[in-house]
Amino acid sequence: MRRFQERLYPDVGQFFDVERTLHRGRSRFQRIEVLQTARVGRALVLDGIVQATEADEFVYHEMLTHVPILAHGAVETVLIVGGGDGGILEEVLKHRSVKKAVMVEIDRAVVEVSRRYLGAICGRAFADRRTELVIGDGAAYVRETDQRFDLIVLDRPDPVGPAAVLFARAFYRACRARLRPGGILTAQNGVPIFQADEIKAACRLLKSVFPARGCYVAAVPTYYGGFMALTWASDRDIAAVSGATLERRYRASRIATRYYNPALHGAAFKLPTYIRDLVEPG
Ligand code: SAM
């Protein structure tokens, strides 16, 4: 049995025993693999870095979507930048309030491979009549579209290669211009224990662009290193929504979740000191 060794960091990492390589190819943008692993089910790997696994994708995809959607209370239009595996899209479409979900993914091959091998993650999201799939650069799309959104989810990989533009101030400014009043942006910002600079830089940029911003956490086992930092930005403090309101909205949504629940929603904003000190220095 072959062993996949993730090489996100030169000196530390994780490995998975691989039962079968379901797909291995190279697109214009990256090396794409889908691995059938012994422990975490099918895994999508881009340029040697784990993007999503069947075993724990629900953690990340639920927390990056249901937290802002239930904090907002009336999300109708959503923009997803990246997200080629379809996991974010599938969670967003669980909400009956969502009328349209635009997903801008730079690499068509990731969508095709995900639809073929990762149905456990994307379900029928790509076939949903509310889905508009755009193949292109998310930064260019946000710059050029005149559409506005209640929620923008940045389901981007680490800030390397084509994704680097999705971490720039100009991109955050353009995203803010595309949000409706009360709209919310959420993004993944790495694992602070190993990627402290990434979360620090992101929070500095968000602070310079948005009136309100912050961080919440989720522990995604295959994003090696403990808590992952999820950042949010808006024109108001979304962390102030009461537990009773979240509970009411969650029940009314009638969505089924495996990680998210209203009590955990509130707790996720209570940061460990080492992350709080990165997010709110001084
Ligand atoms: N959950 C993963 C994580 O946290 O690292 C990200 C998953 S998703 C597969 C990341 C997607 O972003 C990939 O499919 C990649 O092709 C896409 N992507 C990278 N740069 C992009 C860009 N500039 N515009 C749109 N999509 C981009």
Short mmCIF file of C-alpha atoms and ligand atoms in Angstrom, two decimals:
data_model
loop_
_atom_site.label_atom_id
_atom_site.label_comp_id
_atom_site.label_asym_id
_atom_site.label_seq_id
_atom_site.Cartn_x
_atom_site.Cartn_y
_atom_site.Cartn_z
CA MET A 1 0.00 0.00 0.00
CA ARG A 2 1.46 3.35 -1.09
CA ARG A 3 1.82 6.18 1.42
CA PHE A 4 0.83 9.80 0.61
CA GLN A 5 3.03 12.30 2.48
CA GLU A 6 1.62 15.82 2.59
CA ARG A 7 4.35 18.41 2.06
CA LEU A 8 2.69 21.68 3.11
CA TYR A 9 5.61 22.27 5.47
CA PRO A 10 9.20 21.11 4.93
CA ASP A 11 9.69 19.85 8.46
CA VAL A 12 6.35 18.54 9.73
CA GLY A 13 3.27 16.99 8.25
CA GLN A 14 0.87 14.11 7.92
CA PHE A 15 0.65 10.98 5.83
CA PHE A 16 -2.13 8.65 4.67
CA ASP A 17 -1.95 5.06 3.53
CA VAL A 18 -3.46 4.99 0.04
CA GLU A 19 -5.54 2.01 -1.08
CA ARG A 20 -6.08 3.36 -4.61
CA THR A 21 -5.23 6.42 -6.65
CA LEU A 22 -8.56 7.25 -8.26
CA HIS A 23 -7.25 10.20 -10.24
CA ARG A 24 -3.88 11.76 -10.91
CA GLY A 25 -3.41 14.53 -13.46
CA ARG A 26 -2.10 18.01 -14.07
CA SER A 27 -4.27 20.91 -15.19
CA ARG A 28 -3.07 24.31 -16.39
CA PHE A 29 -2.93 25.32 -12.75
CA GLN A 30 -1.97 22.45 -10.53
CA ARG A 31 -1.43 18.76 -9.92
CA ILE A 32 -4.74 17.11 -9.03
CA GLU A 33 -5.11 13.80 -7.19
CA VAL A 34 -8.04 11.95 -5.70
CA LEU A 35 -6.82 9.29 -3.28
CA GLN A 36 -8.83 6.46 -1.76
CA THR A 37 -7.24 6.37 1.68
CA ALA A 38 -7.54 3.72 4.38
CA ARG A 39 -8.45 6.16 7.17
CA VAL A 40 -10.13 9.34 5.81
CA GLY A 41 -11.99 8.07 2.77
CA ARG A 42 -11.49 9.88 -0.50
CA ALA A 43 -9.15 12.89 -0.40
CA LEU A 44 -8.76 15.73 -2.89
CA VAL A 45 -5.11 16.78 -3.07
CA LEU A 46 -3.86 19.80 -5.05
CA ASP A 47 -0.12 20.22 -5.55
CA GLY A 48 0.47 17.76 -2.74
CA ILE A 49 -1.73 19.62 -0.22
CA VAL A 50 -4.93 18.14 1.23
CA GLN A 51 -7.98 20.21 0.25
CA ALA A 52 -10.84 18.08 1.53
CA THR A 53 -11.45 14.54 2.72
CA GLU A 54 -14.68 12.60 3.02
CA ALA A 55 -13.97 11.97 6.71
CA ASP A 56 -13.99 15.59 7.89
CA GLU A 57 -14.98 17.96 5.07
CA PHE A 58 -18.28 18.55 6.87
CA VAL A 59 -16.48 20.43 9.68
CA TYR A 60 -14.95 23.06 7.44
CA HIS A 61 -17.81 23.34 4.94
CA GLU A 62 -20.50 23.65 7.63
CA MET A 63 -18.61 26.25 9.66
CA LEU A 64 -17.68 28.46 6.70
CA THR A 65 -21.33 28.63 5.58
CA HIS A 66 -23.90 28.11 8.36
CA VAL A 67 -22.16 30.52 10.75
CA PRO A 68 -22.55 33.54 8.41
CA ILE A 69 -25.88 32.41 6.94
CA LEU A 70 -27.54 31.96 10.36
CA ALA A 71 -25.88 35.08 11.75
CA HIS A 72 -27.24 37.07 8.77
CA GLY A 73 -30.73 35.56 8.86
CA ALA A 74 -31.84 36.25 5.28
CA VAL A 75 -29.12 35.26 2.83
CA GLU A 76 -30.47 35.04 -0.72
CA THR A 77 -27.44 35.51 -2.97
CA VAL A 78 -24.05 33.87 -2.40
CA LEU A 79 -20.69 34.12 -4.13
CA ILE A 80 -18.20 31.30 -3.60
CA VAL A 81 -14.63 31.94 -4.74
CA GLY A 82 -12.71 28.71 -5.24
CA GLY A 83 -14.48 25.77 -3.71
CA GLY A 84 -13.94 23.44 -6.66
CA ASP A 85 -14.83 20.32 -4.65
CA GLY A 86 -18.39 21.63 -4.27
CA GLY A 87 -18.54 21.17 -0.49
CA ILE A 88 -19.26 24.83 0.28
CA LEU A 89 -21.83 24.98 -2.52
CA GLU A 90 -23.61 21.90 -1.17
CA GLU A 91 -23.92 23.41 2.30
CA VAL A 92 -25.07 26.82 1.04
CA LEU A 93 -27.83 25.22 -1.05
CA LYS A 94 -29.28 23.48 2.02
CA HIS A 95 -30.83 26.88 2.90
CA ARG A 96 -34.22 27.50 1.26
CA SER A 97 -33.59 31.25 1.58
CA VAL A 98 -30.75 30.97 -0.97
CA LYS A 99 -32.07 31.90 -4.39
CA LYS A 100 -28.72 31.99 -6.24
CA ALA A 101 -25.20 30.67 -5.63
CA VAL A 102 -22.44 31.82 -8.00
CA MET A 103 -19.28 29.74 -7.76
CA VAL A 104 -16.11 31.05 -9.43
CA GLU A 105 -13.50 28.32 -9.70
CA ILE A 106 -10.35 28.88 -11.76
CA ASP A 107 -9.79 25.22 -12.62
CA ARG A 108 -12.50 23.36 -14.51
CA ALA A 109 -10.60 20.11 -13.97
CA VAL A 110 -11.11 20.31 -10.19
CA VAL A 111 -14.87 20.56 -10.67
CA GLU A 112 -14.91 17.70 -13.18
CA VAL A 113 -12.81 15.43 -10.96
CA SER A 114 -14.88 16.33 -7.89
CA ARG A 115 -18.19 15.64 -9.65
CA ARG A 116 -16.82 12.29 -10.79
CA TYR A 117 -15.14 11.01 -7.62
CA LEU A 118 -16.33 13.18 -4.69
CA GLY A 119 -20.11 12.87 -4.78
CA ALA A 120 -20.03 12.34 -1.02
CA ILE A 121 -18.81 15.96 -0.73
CA CYS A 122 -20.60 17.85 -3.52
CA GLY A 123 -23.80 15.77 -3.72
CA ARG A 124 -26.01 17.22 -6.47
CA ALA A 125 -24.94 20.82 -5.81
CA PHE A 126 -23.55 21.44 -9.28
CA ALA A 127 -26.83 20.33 -10.86
CA ASP A 128 -28.99 22.56 -8.62
CA ARG A 129 -30.96 25.10 -10.67
CA ARG A 130 -29.78 27.88 -8.25
CA THR A 131 -26.13 27.20 -9.06
CA GLU A 132 -24.23 29.38 -11.53
CA LEU A 133 -20.75 27.92 -12.13
CA VAL A 134 -18.19 30.35 -13.55
CA ILE A 135 -14.80 29.00 -14.57
CA GLY A 136 -12.32 31.82 -14.08
CA ASP A 137 -10.18 33.84 -11.69
CA GLY A 138 -12.12 34.88 -8.61
CA ALA A 139 -10.22 38.15 -8.31
CA ALA A 140 -11.09 39.13 -11.88
CA TYR A 141 -14.74 38.12 -11.38
CA VAL A 142 -15.14 40.23 -8.25
CA ARG A 143 -13.47 43.18 -10.00
CA GLU A 144 -15.70 42.98 -13.07
CA THR A 145 -19.14 41.81 -11.92
CA ASP A 146 -21.88 44.27 -11.04
CA GLN A 147 -23.77 41.65 -9.01
CA ARG A 148 -24.04 42.07 -5.25
CA PHE A 149 -24.22 39.36 -2.65
CA ASP A 150 -25.44 38.75 0.90
CA LEU A 151 -22.57 36.32 1.47
CA ILE A 152 -19.13 35.86 -0.09
CA VAL A 153 -17.25 32.70 0.88
CA LEU A 154 -13.56 32.53 0.02
CA ASP A 155 -12.93 28.79 -0.18
CA ARG A 156 -9.38 29.28 -1.35
CA PRO A 157 -6.33 27.08 -0.90
CA ASP A 158 -3.16 28.31 0.76
CA PRO A 159 -1.83 31.61 -0.67
CA VAL A 160 0.27 30.01 -3.40
CA GLY A 161 0.08 29.96 -7.17
CA PRO A 162 -3.21 31.20 -8.68
CA ALA A 163 -4.68 31.67 -5.17
CA ALA A 164 -2.18 34.36 -4.10
CA VAL A 165 -4.40 37.12 -5.58
CA LEU A 166 -7.20 36.05 -3.23
CA PHE A 167 -5.22 37.30 -0.24
CA ALA A 168 -4.50 40.86 -1.50
CA ARG A 169 -5.98 44.12 -0.15
CA ALA A 170 -7.34 45.05 -3.56
CA PHE A 171 -9.29 41.80 -3.61
CA TYR A 172 -10.80 42.40 -0.16
CA ARG A 173 -11.75 45.94 -1.24
CA ALA A 174 -13.45 44.57 -4.35
CA CYS A 175 -15.29 41.98 -2.23
CA ARG A 176 -16.56 44.69 0.10
CA ALA A 177 -17.93 46.59 -2.89
CA ARG A 178 -19.83 43.45 -3.93
CA LEU A 179 -21.55 42.92 -0.60
CA ARG A 180 -25.12 44.10 -0.03
CA PRO A 181 -25.79 46.09 3.19
CA GLY A 182 -25.48 43.64 6.07
CA GLY A 183 -23.57 41.26 3.80
CA ILE A 184 -20.88 39.00 5.22
CA LEU A 185 -17.56 37.72 3.90
CA THR A 186 -15.99 34.55 5.31
CA ALA A 187 -12.66 32.98 4.46
CA GLN A 188 -10.30 30.27 5.56
CA ASN A 189 -7.01 31.59 6.89
CA GLY A 190 -4.93 28.55 7.67
CA VAL A 191 -3.87 26.85 10.88
CA PRO A 192 -2.47 29.53 13.25
CA ILE A 193 -0.13 27.19 15.14
CA PHE A 194 1.89 26.83 11.93
CA GLN A 195 0.64 29.75 9.79
CA ALA A 196 0.60 32.65 12.28
CA ASP A 197 1.77 35.17 9.67
CA GLU A 198 -1.16 34.29 7.38
CA ILE A 199 -3.83 35.03 9.98
CA LYS A 200 -2.03 38.16 11.19
CA ALA A 201 -1.77 39.56 7.66
CA ALA A 202 -5.38 38.70 6.87
CA CYS A 203 -6.74 40.38 9.98
CA ARG A 204 -4.63 43.51 9.34
CA LEU A 205 -6.00 43.72 5.79
CA LEU A 206 -9.60 43.06 6.86
CA LYS A 207 -9.29 45.78 9.53
CA SER A 208 -8.16 48.27 6.86
CA VAL A 209 -11.10 47.45 4.57
CA PHE A 210 -14.13 46.46 6.70
CA PRO A 211 -15.87 48.24 9.62
CA ALA A 212 -16.26 44.94 11.50
CA ARG A 213 -14.19 41.81 11.26
CA GLY A 214 -13.00 38.93 13.38
CA CYS A 215 -12.14 35.29 13.61
CA TYR A 216 -13.74 32.06 14.72
CA VAL A 217 -12.28 28.58 14.83
CA ALA A 218 -12.98 25.02 13.86
CA ALA A 219 -10.84 21.94 14.29
CA VAL A 220 -10.49 20.13 10.98
CA PRO A 221 -8.39 17.01 11.62
CA THR A 222 -6.89 16.78 8.11
CA TYR A 223 -5.88 20.46 8.14
CA TYR A 224 -2.87 19.45 10.20
CA GLY A 225 -2.11 21.51 13.32
CA GLY A 226 -5.27 21.91 15.37
CA PHE A 227 -7.64 24.85 15.07
CA MET A 228 -8.16 26.40 11.64
CA ALA A 229 -8.80 30.17 11.64
CA LEU A 230 -11.94 31.24 9.81
CA THR A 231 -12.19 34.99 9.33
CA TRP A 232 -15.34 37.08 8.82
CA ALA A 233 -15.93 40.68 7.79
CA SER A 234 -19.06 42.80 7.51
CA ASP A 235 -20.56 46.22 8.27
CA ARG A 236 -21.68 44.98 11.71
CA ASP A 237 -20.51 42.59 14.41
CA ILE A 238 -21.87 39.18 13.45
CA ALA A 239 -20.56 37.66 16.69
CA ALA A 240 -23.18 39.66 18.60
CA VAL A 241 -26.15 37.63 17.32
CA SER A 242 -27.82 36.03 20.35
CA GLY A 243 -27.92 32.31 21.00
CA ALA A 244 -31.71 32.41 21.09
CA THR A 245 -31.83 34.00 17.64
CA LEU A 246 -29.39 31.44 16.25
CA GLU A 247 -31.38 28.61 17.80
CA ARG A 248 -34.62 29.93 16.26
CA ARG A 249 -33.07 30.40 12.84
CA TYR A 250 -31.37 26.97 12.92
CA ARG A 251 -34.64 25.23 13.75
CA ALA A 252 -36.51 27.18 11.08
CA SER A 253 -33.88 26.27 8.47
CA ARG A 254 -34.52 22.57 9.05
CA ILE A 255 -30.98 21.81 7.85
CA ALA A 256 -29.14 18.72 9.06
CA THR A 257 -25.56 19.25 10.25
CA ARG A 258 -22.86 17.01 11.74
CA TYR A 259 -20.57 19.64 13.24
CA TYR A 260 -22.47 22.94 13.39
CA ASN A 261 -25.03 23.68 16.09
CA PRO A 262 -26.12 27.05 17.55
CA ALA A 263 -24.29 26.55 20.86
CA LEU A 264 -21.05 25.71 19.05
CA HIS A 265 -21.62 28.70 16.75
CA GLY A 266 -21.30 31.04 19.72
CA ALA A 267 -18.42 29.09 21.25
CA ALA A 268 -16.41 29.19 18.01
CA PHE A 269 -15.88 32.94 18.47
CA LYS A 270 -14.24 32.37 21.89
CA LEU A 271 -10.63 32.23 20.75
CA PRO A 272 -7.72 30.44 22.42
CA THR A 273 -5.29 33.10 23.74
CA TYR A 274 -2.56 32.35 21.18
CA ILE A 275 -5.04 32.93 18.33
CA ARG A 276 -6.70 35.95 19.97
CA ASP A 277 -3.27 37.56 20.34
CA LEU A 278 -2.64 37.08 16.60
CA VAL A 279 -6.07 38.37 15.59
CA GLU A 280 -6.34 41.29 18.05
CA PRO A 281 -2.72 42.24 18.84
CA GLY A 282 -2.05 44.94 21.48
N1 SAM B 1 -10.83 23.84 1.66
C1 SAM B 1 -9.56 24.04 0.97
C2 SAM B 1 -8.57 24.76 1.86
O1 SAM B 1 -8.99 25.27 2.89
O2 SAM B 1 -7.39 24.77 1.50
C3 SAM B 1 -9.79 24.74 -0.34
C4 SAM B 1 -10.56 23.87 -1.25
S1 SAM B 1 -10.89 24.32 -2.86
C5 SAM B 1 -10.43 22.85 -3.65
C6 SAM B 1 -9.69 25.50 -3.35
C7 SAM B 1 -9.96 25.86 -4.80
O3 SAM B 1 -9.53 27.19 -5.10
C8 SAM B 1 -9.23 24.97 -5.83
O4 SAM B 1 -10.18 24.23 -6.56
C9 SAM B 1 -8.47 25.96 -6.73
O5 SAM B 1 -8.45 25.56 -8.08
C10 SAM B 1 -9.27 27.23 -6.50
N2 SAM B 1 -8.56 28.48 -6.81
C11 SAM B 1 -7.26 28.79 -6.61
N3 SAM B 1 -7.00 30.05 -7.03
C12 SAM B 1 -8.18 30.56 -7.51
C13 SAM B 1 -8.56 31.82 -8.09
N4 SAM B 1 -7.67 32.82 -8.24
N5 SAM B 1 -9.85 31.98 -8.46
C14 SAM B 1 -10.76 30.97 -8.30
N6 SAM B 1 -10.46 29.75 -7.78
C15 SAM B 1 -9.18 29.57 -7.38
#
